[in-house]
Structures are given as structure tokens and as C-alpha cells.
Coordinates of C-alpha atoms in Angstrom, one line a residue:
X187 CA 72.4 -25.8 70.8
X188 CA 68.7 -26.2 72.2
X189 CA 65.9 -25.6 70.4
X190 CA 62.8 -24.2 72.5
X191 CA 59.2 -24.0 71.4
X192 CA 56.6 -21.7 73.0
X193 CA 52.9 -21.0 72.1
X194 CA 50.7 -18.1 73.6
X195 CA 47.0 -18.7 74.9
X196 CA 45.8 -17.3 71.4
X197 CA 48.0 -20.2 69.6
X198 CA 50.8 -17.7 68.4
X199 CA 53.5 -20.0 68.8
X200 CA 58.0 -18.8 69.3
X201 CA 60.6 -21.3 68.1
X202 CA 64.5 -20.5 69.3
X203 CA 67.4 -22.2 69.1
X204 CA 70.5 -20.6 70.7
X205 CA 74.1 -20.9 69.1
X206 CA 77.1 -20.1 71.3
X207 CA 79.6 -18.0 71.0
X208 CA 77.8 -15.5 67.9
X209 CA 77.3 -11.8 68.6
X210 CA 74.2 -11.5 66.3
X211 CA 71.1 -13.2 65.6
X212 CA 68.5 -13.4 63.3
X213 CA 64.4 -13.4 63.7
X214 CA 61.7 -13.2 61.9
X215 CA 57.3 -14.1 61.8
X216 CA 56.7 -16.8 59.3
X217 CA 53.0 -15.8 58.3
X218 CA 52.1 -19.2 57.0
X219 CA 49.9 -18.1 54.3
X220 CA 51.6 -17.2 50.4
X221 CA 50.7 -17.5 46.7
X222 CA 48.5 -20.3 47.1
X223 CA 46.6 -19.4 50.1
X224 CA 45.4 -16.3 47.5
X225 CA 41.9 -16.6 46.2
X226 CA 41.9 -16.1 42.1
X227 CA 40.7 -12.8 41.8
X228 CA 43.8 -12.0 44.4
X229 CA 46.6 -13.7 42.4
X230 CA 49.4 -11.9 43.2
X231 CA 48.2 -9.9 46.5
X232 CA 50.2 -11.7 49.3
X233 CA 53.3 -10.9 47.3
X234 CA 51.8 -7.0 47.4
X235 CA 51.1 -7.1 50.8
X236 CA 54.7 -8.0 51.7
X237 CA 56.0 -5.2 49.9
X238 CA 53.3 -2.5 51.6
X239 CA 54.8 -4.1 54.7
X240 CA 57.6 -2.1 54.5
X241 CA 55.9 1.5 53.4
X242 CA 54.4 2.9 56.8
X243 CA 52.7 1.8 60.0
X244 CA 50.8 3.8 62.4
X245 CA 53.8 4.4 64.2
X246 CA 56.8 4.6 61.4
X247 CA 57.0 6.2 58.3
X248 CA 58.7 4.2 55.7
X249 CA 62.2 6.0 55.6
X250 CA 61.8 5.3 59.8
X251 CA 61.2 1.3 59.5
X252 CA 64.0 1.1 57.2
X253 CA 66.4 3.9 59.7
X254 CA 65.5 1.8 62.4
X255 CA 67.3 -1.5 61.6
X256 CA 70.3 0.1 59.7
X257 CA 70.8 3.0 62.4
X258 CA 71.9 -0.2 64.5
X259 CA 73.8 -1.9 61.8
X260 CA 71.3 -4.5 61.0
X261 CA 69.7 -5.4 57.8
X262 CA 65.8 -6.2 57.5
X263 CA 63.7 -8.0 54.5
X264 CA 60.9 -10.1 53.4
X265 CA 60.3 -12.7 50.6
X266 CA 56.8 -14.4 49.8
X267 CA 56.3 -18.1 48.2
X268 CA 53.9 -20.6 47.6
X269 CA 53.0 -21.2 51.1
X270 CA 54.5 -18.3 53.3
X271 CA 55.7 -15.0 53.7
X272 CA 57.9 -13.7 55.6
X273 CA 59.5 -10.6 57.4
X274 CA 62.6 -11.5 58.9
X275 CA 66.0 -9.3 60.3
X276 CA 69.6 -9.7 61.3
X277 CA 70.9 -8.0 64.3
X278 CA 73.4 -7.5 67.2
X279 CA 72.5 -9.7 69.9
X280 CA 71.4 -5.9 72.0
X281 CA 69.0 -5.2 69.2
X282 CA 67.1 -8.2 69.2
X283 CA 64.0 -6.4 70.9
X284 CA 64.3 -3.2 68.7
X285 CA 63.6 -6.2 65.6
X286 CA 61.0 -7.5 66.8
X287 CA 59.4 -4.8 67.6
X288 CA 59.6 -3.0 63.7
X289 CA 58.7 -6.6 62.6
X290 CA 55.9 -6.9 65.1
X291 CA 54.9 -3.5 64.1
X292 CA 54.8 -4.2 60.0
X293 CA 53.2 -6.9 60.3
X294 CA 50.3 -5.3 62.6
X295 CA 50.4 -2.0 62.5
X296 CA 51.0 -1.3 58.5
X297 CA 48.5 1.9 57.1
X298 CA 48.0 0.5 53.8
X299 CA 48.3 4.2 52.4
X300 CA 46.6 4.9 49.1
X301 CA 49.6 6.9 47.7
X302 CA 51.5 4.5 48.9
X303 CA 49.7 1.8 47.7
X304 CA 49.9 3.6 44.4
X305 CA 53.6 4.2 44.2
X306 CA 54.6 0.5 45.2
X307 CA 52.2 -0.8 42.2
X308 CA 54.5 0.7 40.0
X309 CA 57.0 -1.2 41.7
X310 CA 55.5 -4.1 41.4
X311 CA 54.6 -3.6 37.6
X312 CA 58.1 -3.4 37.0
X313 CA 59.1 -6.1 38.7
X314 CA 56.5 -8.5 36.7
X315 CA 58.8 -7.1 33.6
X316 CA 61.4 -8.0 34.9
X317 CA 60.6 -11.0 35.4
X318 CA 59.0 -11.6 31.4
X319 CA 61.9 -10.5 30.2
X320 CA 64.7 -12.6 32.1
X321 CA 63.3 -16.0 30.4
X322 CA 65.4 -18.5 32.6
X323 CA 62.9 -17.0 35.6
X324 CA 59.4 -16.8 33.8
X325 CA 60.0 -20.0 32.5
X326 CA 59.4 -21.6 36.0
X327 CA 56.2 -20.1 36.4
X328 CA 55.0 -21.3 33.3
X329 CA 56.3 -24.5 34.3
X330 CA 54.1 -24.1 38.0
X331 CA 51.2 -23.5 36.1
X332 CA 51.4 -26.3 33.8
X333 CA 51.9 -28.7 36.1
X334 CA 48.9 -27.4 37.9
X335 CA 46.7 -25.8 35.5
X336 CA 44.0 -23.8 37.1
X337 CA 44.8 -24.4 40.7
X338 CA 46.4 -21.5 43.2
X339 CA 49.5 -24.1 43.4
X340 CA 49.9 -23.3 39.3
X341 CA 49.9 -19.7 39.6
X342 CA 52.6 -16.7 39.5
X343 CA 53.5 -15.3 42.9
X344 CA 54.1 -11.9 41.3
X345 CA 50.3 -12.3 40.4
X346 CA 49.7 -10.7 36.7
X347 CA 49.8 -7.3 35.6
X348 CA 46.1 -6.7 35.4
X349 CA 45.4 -8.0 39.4
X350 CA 48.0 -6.1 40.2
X351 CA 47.0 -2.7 38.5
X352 CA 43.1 -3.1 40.5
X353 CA 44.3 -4.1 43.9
X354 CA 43.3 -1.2 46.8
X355 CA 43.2 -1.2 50.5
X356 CA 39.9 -3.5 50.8
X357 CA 41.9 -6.4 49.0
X358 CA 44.9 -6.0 51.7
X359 CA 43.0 -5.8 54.7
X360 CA 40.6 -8.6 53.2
X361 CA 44.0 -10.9 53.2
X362 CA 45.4 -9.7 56.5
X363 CA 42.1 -10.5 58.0
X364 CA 41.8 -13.9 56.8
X365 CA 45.1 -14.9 56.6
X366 CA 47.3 -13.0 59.3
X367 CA 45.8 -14.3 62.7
X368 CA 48.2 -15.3 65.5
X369 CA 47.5 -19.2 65.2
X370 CA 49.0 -19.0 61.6
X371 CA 52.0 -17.3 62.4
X372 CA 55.5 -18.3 63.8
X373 CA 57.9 -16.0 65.4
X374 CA 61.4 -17.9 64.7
X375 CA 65.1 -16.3 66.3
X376 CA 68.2 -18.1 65.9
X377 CA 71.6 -17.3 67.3
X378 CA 72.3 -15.0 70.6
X379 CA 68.5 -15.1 71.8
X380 CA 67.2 -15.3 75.0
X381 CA 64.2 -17.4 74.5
X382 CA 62.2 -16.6 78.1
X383 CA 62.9 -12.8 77.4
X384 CA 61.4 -13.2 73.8
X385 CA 58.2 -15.0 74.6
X386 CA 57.5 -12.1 76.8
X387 CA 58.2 -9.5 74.1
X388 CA 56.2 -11.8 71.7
X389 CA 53.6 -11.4 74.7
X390 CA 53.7 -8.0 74.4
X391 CA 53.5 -7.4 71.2
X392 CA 51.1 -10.3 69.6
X393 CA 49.1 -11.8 73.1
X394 CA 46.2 -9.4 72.6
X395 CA 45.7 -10.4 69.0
X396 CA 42.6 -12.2 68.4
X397 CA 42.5 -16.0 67.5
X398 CA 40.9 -16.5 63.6
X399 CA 40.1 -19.6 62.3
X400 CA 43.0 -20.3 59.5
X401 CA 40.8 -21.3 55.9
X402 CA 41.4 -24.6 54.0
X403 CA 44.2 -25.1 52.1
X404 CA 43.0 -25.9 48.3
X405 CA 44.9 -29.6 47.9
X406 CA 47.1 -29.6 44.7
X407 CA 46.8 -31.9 42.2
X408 CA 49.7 -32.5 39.7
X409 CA 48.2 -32.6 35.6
X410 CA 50.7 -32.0 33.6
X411 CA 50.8 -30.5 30.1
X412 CA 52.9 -28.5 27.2
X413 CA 53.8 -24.9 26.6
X414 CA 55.7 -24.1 24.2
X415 CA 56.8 -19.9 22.8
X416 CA 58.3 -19.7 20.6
X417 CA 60.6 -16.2 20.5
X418 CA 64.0 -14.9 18.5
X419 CA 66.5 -15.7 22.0
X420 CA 69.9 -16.3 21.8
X421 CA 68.9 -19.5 23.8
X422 CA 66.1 -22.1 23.7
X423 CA 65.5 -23.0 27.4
X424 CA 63.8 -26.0 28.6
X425 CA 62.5 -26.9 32.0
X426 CA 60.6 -30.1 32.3
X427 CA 58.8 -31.5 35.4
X428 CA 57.7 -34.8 37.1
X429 CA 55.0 -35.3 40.0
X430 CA 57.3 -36.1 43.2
X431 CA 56.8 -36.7 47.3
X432 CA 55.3 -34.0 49.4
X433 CA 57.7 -32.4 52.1
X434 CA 56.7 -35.2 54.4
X435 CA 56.6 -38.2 52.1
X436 CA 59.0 -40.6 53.1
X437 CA 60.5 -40.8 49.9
X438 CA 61.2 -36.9 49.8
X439 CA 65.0 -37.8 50.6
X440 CA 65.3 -40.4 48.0
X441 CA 63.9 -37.7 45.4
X442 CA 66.8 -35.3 46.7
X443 CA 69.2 -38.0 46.7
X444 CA 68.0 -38.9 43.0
X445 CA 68.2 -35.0 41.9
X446 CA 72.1 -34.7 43.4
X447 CA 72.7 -37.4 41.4
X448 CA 71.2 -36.6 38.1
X449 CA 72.2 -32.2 38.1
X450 CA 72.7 -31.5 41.2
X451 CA 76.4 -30.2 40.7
X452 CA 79.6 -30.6 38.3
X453 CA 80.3 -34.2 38.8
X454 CA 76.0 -35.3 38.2
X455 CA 75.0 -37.2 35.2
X456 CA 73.6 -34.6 33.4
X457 CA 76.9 -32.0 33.4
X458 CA 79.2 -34.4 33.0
X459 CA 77.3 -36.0 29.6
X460 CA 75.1 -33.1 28.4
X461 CA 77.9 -30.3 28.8
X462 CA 81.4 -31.4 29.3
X463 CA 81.2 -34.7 27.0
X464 CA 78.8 -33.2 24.2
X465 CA 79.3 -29.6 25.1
X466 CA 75.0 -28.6 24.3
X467 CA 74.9 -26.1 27.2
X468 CA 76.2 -24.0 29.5
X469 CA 74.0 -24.2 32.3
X470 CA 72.1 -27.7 33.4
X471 CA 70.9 -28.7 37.0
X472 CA 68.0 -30.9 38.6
X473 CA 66.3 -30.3 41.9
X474 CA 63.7 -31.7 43.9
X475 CA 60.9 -29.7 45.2
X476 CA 58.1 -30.3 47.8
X477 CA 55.1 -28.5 49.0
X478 CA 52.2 -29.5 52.2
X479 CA 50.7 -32.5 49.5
X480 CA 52.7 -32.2 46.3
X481 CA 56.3 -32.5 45.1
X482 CA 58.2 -31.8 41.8
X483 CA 61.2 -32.9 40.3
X484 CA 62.1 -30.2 38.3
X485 CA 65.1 -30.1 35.3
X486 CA 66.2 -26.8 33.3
X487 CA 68.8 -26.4 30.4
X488 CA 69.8 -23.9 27.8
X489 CA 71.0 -24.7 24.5
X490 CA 70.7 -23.4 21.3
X491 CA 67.7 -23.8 18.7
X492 CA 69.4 -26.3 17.0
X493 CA 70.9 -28.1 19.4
X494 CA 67.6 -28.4 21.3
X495 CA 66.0 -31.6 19.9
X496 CA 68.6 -33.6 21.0
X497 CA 69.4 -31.9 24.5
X498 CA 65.7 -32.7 25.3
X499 CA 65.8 -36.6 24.2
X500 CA 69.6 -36.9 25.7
X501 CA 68.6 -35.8 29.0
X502 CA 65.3 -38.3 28.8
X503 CA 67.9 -41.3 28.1
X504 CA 70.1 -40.2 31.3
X505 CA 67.3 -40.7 33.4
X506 CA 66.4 -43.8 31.6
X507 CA 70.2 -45.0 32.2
X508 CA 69.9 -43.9 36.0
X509 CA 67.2 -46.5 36.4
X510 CA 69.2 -49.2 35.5
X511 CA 73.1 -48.2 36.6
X512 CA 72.9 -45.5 39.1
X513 CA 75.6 -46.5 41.4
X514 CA 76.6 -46.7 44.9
X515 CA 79.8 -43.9 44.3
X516 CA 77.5 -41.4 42.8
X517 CA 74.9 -41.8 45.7
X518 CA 77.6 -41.4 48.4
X519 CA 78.3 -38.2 46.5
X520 CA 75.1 -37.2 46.2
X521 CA 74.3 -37.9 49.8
X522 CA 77.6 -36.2 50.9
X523 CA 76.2 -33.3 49.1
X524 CA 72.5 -33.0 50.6
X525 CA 74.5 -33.8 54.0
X526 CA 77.1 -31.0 53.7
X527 CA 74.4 -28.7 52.5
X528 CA 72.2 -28.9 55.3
X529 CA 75.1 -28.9 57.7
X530 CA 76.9 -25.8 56.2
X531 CA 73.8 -23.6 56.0
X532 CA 73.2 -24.3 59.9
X533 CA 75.8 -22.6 60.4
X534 CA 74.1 -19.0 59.8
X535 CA 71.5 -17.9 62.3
X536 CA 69.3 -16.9 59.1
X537 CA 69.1 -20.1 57.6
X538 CA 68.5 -21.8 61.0
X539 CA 65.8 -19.3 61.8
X540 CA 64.3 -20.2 58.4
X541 CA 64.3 -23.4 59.1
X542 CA 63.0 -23.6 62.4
X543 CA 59.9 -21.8 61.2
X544 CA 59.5 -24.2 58.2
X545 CA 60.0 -27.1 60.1
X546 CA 57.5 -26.2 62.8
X547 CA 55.0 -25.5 60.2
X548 CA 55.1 -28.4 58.3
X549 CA 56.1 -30.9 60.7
X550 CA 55.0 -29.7 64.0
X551 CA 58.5 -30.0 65.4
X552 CA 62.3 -29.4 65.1
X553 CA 64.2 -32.2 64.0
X554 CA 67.1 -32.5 64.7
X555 CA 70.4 -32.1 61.8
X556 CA 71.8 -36.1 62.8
X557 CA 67.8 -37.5 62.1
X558 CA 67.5 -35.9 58.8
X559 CA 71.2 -37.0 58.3
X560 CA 70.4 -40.4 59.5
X561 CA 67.4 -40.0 56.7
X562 CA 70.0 -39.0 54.2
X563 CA 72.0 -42.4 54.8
X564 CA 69.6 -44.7 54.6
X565 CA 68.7 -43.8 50.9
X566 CA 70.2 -46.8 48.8
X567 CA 71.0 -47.9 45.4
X568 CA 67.4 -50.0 45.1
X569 CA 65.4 -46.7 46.6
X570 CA 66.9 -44.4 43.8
X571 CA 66.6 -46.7 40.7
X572 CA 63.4 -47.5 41.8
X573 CA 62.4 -43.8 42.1
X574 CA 64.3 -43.0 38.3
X575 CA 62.3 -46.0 36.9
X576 CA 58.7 -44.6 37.5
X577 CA 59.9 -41.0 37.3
X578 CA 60.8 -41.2 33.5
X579 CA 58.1 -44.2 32.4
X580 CA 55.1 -43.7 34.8
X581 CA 55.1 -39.7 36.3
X582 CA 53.0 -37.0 35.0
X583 CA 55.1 -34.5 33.6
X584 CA 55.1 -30.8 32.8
X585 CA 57.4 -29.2 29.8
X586 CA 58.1 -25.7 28.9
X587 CA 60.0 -24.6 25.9
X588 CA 60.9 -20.9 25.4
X589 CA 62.8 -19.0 22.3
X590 CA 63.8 -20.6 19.1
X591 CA 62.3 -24.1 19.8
X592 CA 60.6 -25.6 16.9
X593 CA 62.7 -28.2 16.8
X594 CA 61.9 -29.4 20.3
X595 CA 60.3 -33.0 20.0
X596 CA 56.8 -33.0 20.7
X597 CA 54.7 -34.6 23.7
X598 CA 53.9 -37.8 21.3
X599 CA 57.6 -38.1 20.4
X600 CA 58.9 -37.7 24.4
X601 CA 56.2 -40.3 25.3
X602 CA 57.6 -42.9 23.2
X603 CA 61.3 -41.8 24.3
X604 CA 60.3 -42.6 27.7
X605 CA 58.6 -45.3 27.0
X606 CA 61.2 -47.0 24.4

């Protein structure tokens, strides 16, 4: 598999990688712009824009752009995050230029119609709902934003209701303009592509676009704090977070390593003692997140009001215990884990076209699967109970608590249980 990298003269740049013997591929444009590109009066817009995408261009009626892709057996969608959006598809390998060219054509071409625009606030109403009322979700926004209180990094994706119900046409074309110039964008294919007959296409269909200068990214700086609602749930749920690396901190794969470890599956710390030994909850994990100059380590749990006390200072003493007997066996299982996960997911065109585009945006190149594997390895027992030990005693940390959890300790109380 070769992985080839191509910029136009306006700094649009295409990333391919080829994988024998599939029928299919997937592609996409990365805009590298999301929630926290989004000035605070626009909380919630890039997400918007994403979805208006998809209802009309100059040259395709809605009902057409979706026709397009599915009349050839293909699917098509888009997601937004923190820092990117994307419009991406999955095609025969025949269809590849048809994809690109309802991509290219969404994401230049889109009308921004103000029934449309009306209709898809609805939409998007309804899907802020949603959202409140599935608390295992909103809590992880609450979380974002108390880890970084009044910065873009802290706030919602979905944007709230009341940005949402003033957004018009200025505020889109105001964000496309700023945000949507060919030097901050990334045209990624994976699978049967031909990469020389795709930079022409790309040519073709972004070449004339106008270089713009890309604006500052804000830099994130994690606080920390408390919130706490209390609400009649079958479930009190807990998520509680600690500064970590940024995507290209060294340490990053020692956090990951450290997150397997702790709830990263059946056989981590935290299932085997929190719900198979002392059966508090039904769902448990850990992960390890990174963003361009900030990282979080974040844990989640559900238990039940009157169990939630001690789930909270049980799963503080883990990560006490991890800093002084985290073992070799559970980091080969951990490491086996990240290893296998990485090496699996390569194995669909989608998730190596997503990769591609992330790795070229926040590292400048590809690297390859065996030097992140090699990175993997050479995590050891010291690196991970070093990184436990200032996680639970020295990290700033973020907690929030939602449905019946009065009897949650307080911040004073989890202090001292780290610091104990």
C-alpha cells in the first residue's frame, strides 16, 4: 500500500493510499475547521453548515445529491467535531469521480436556501433534544465545558438552542468564507483510487478556488471545575476528567496505553473491580483524548443514587493503586489492544481515509501503522505508573454528576481522596 500526497498551486493539498485487491473506495474533504474554530456568537454554526451541505447546490436539488450516490449503490455522509468537518462517501471503484464531484459540489456550490435553511433548524432543534434528554451524551458536553470554561474548546458542537434558532444565510457564508479556503482543506481517498487521475479531478474542481489566509486557532487551556444536576434518573452518571498530552505529545501513547489499562475493555481495572467484583454498574470505560494543544483523560460510569458515593471514591483508589502496581501483563494487554485496534480499523478504506486526512493535518505526514506500533511498544511499566501518579495527585480535573446524585462526594472530599 503507498501512500501519495499532492498539493495544488493554491495549497489545496490530496492524500491517497491505494489497497489491493478492493472494489470500492472511500473519499472525502476534511475542511479543517469545527466547533472550536466558531466564534461565540456562532456556537453551533459549523455543525449547521454541515447539515445545509446536503440541502441543495446550484446544480443539485437535495433529493438529487442524495439520488446521486445511492443510484450507484454508494452511501454519502458528513460529521463535525472539535476541529473538522467532514463530507466523506463510499463507492465502487467506477464511481469515484461521480463522488467527488457531489462532494466537490456541497462543499462549493451549496445555495444556502432560506426555506431550506428554515426547515433544517427544526432539524437541528430536535436534535439538541435529543441530545438533553439521552444524559449519558449531554453529559460529555457538560464535561467539555467544564474542563474549559469559556473557551470554544468547552463548548457544545450542537451549539445551543437559542444560536441555533437566529442563525441565517449571512452567518453561513460568513463561516464558509473564513473558514472553507483550499489551504484548509484536505481531499483524502483510500482504497481502489487512482491518485494521478484524482489530483486532476481535484484540479478541476478546487484549482480555481482562491487561496484565504486560515485565522488563529484560540489555544485551549484546561481549568477544571464541578457541575453537578441533580434530576429524578433511573441512573446517576458520572464522567470525570484529567488534563492529558496533546495529539503530538510524546506521551499521548502512554496516556492510551494507561486508559486500556484502567477501562479500556472487560479485563481493565475498572470492570473487573467496579462491576464484576462489586457489581455498582453496568457500564464503565476510560479513554484518552487529544486535541492540536490539549488532551483529556476522560472516565464515565452509571450507578445508582445510592451506590454513587462510593463508585466515585472506588474508582479514585484504582487509579491511585495503578500508580503503584500497574503491571507488565496488563500493559501487554493493553498495548495488544491499541495495536489490534489500529491495525483492524486499516482495514476499511473509510477509516484509512479518515485517517490519512487527520494525520496530514495534525502531523504534516502519513505515518506509517509499524511507527505508531513501534510507539505502542515502547510504552513501559515506569512510563504508565508515572503518568497514573500525577494523573490522580497533581492533574486538573473536571467532574460532572447528573440524576439522583446528592450523595456524590464533593470537590473538597475527592481532593483529599486523591491526595490521601
Amino acid at each position: 500500500m503507498t501512500v501519495r500526497i499532492d498539493t495544488l498551486s493554491n495549497g489545496f493539498r490530496i492524500v491517497t493510499e491505494r489497497m489491493p485487491g478492493l472494489e470500492s473506495a472511500a473519499i472525502g474533504v476534511w475542511v479543517l475547521s469545527g466547533g472550536r474554530h466558531e466564534r461565540a456568537e456562532e456556537n453551533g454554526i459549523a455543525h449547521f453548515l454541515e447539515h445545509m451541505a446536503f440541502k441543495g447546490t446550484a446544480r443539485r436539488s437535495a433529493a438529487q445529491i442524495a439520488e446521486a450516490i445511492e443510484d450507484v449503490g454508494g452511501y454519502m455522509n458528513a460529521y463535525t467535531s472539535r476541529e473538522a468537518t467532514a463530507y466523506y462517501a463510499r463507492v465502487l471503484a467506477a464511481d469515484v469521480p461521480l463522488a467527488l464531484d457531489v462532494i466537490g459540489d456541497i462543499v462549493r456550490n451549496s445555495v444556502f436556501d432560506a426555506r431550506e435553511i428554515e426547515l433544517e433548524r427544526g432539524v437541528i432543534l430536535q436534535e439538541i433534544g435529543q441530545a438533553a434528554d439521552t444524559p449519558d451524551d449531554i453529559i460529555f458536553d457538560w464535561l467539555q465545558e467544564r474542563a474549559y470554561p469559556g473557551q470554544p474548546l468547552g463548548r457544545p458542537i450542537l451549539g445551543p438552542a437559542e444560536a441555533v434558532r437566529r442563525f441565517d444565510r449571512s452567518d453561513l457564508d460568513g463561516f464558509v468564507g473564513r473558514h472553507y479556503g483550499p489551504g484548509n482543506m484536505i481531499l483524502s481517498a483510500a482504497g481502489a483510487v487512482d491518485h494521478d487521475a484524482l489530483v486532476r479531478l481535484a484540479e478541476d474542481m478546487f484549482g480555481a478556488m482562491r487561496p484565504t489566509d486560515v485565522p488563529p486557532l484560540e489555544a485551549a487551556s484546561f481549568k477544571g471545575g464541578d457541575l453537578r444536576v441533580e434530576k429524578q434518573l433511573e441512573q446517576a452518571h458520572f464522567a470525570l476528567a484529567f488534563e492529558g498530552p496533546k495529539i503530538n505529545d510524546p506521551g499521548i501513547h502512554t496516556a492510551q496505553v494507561y486508559a486500556a489499562a484502567l477501562g479500556g475493555g472487560m479485563s481493565s481495572r475498572l470492570f473487573q473491580e467496579l462491576r464484576e467484583r462489586r457489581g455498582l454498574c453496568y457500564t464503565i470505560f476510560a479513554q484518552a483524548g487529544a486535541f492540536a494543544d490539549t488532551g483529556m483523560m476522560t472516565l464515565y460510569a452509571g450507578t445508582s443514587g445510592e451506590q454513587i458515593g462510593e463508585l466515585v471514591e472506588l474508582t479514585l483508589d484504582e487509579m491511585k493503586r495503578a500508580a503503584d502496581d500497574m503491571s507488565e501483563v496488563e500493559l501487554a494487554r493493553a498495548r495488544a489492544q491499541l495495536k489490534a485496534g489500529l491495525l483492524m480499523g486499516l482495514e476499511s478504506p473509510s477509516n484509512r481515509a479518515e485517517r490519512l486526512a487527520r494525520m496530514l493535518q495534525i502531523k504534516g505526514r502519513i505515518p506509517p501503522p509499524e511507527e505508531v506500533v513501534a510507539e505502542i511498544d515502547a510504552v513501559g511499566v515506569s512510563d504508565v505508573r508515572e503518568m497514573a501518579a500525577h494523573t490522580v495527585s497533581e492533574a486538573p480535573t473536571a467532574l460532572a454528576l447528573y440524576g439522583p446524585v446528592s450523595g456524590a462526594p464533593g470537590q473538597d472530599a475527592l481532593q483529599k481522596r486523591r491526595a490521601a
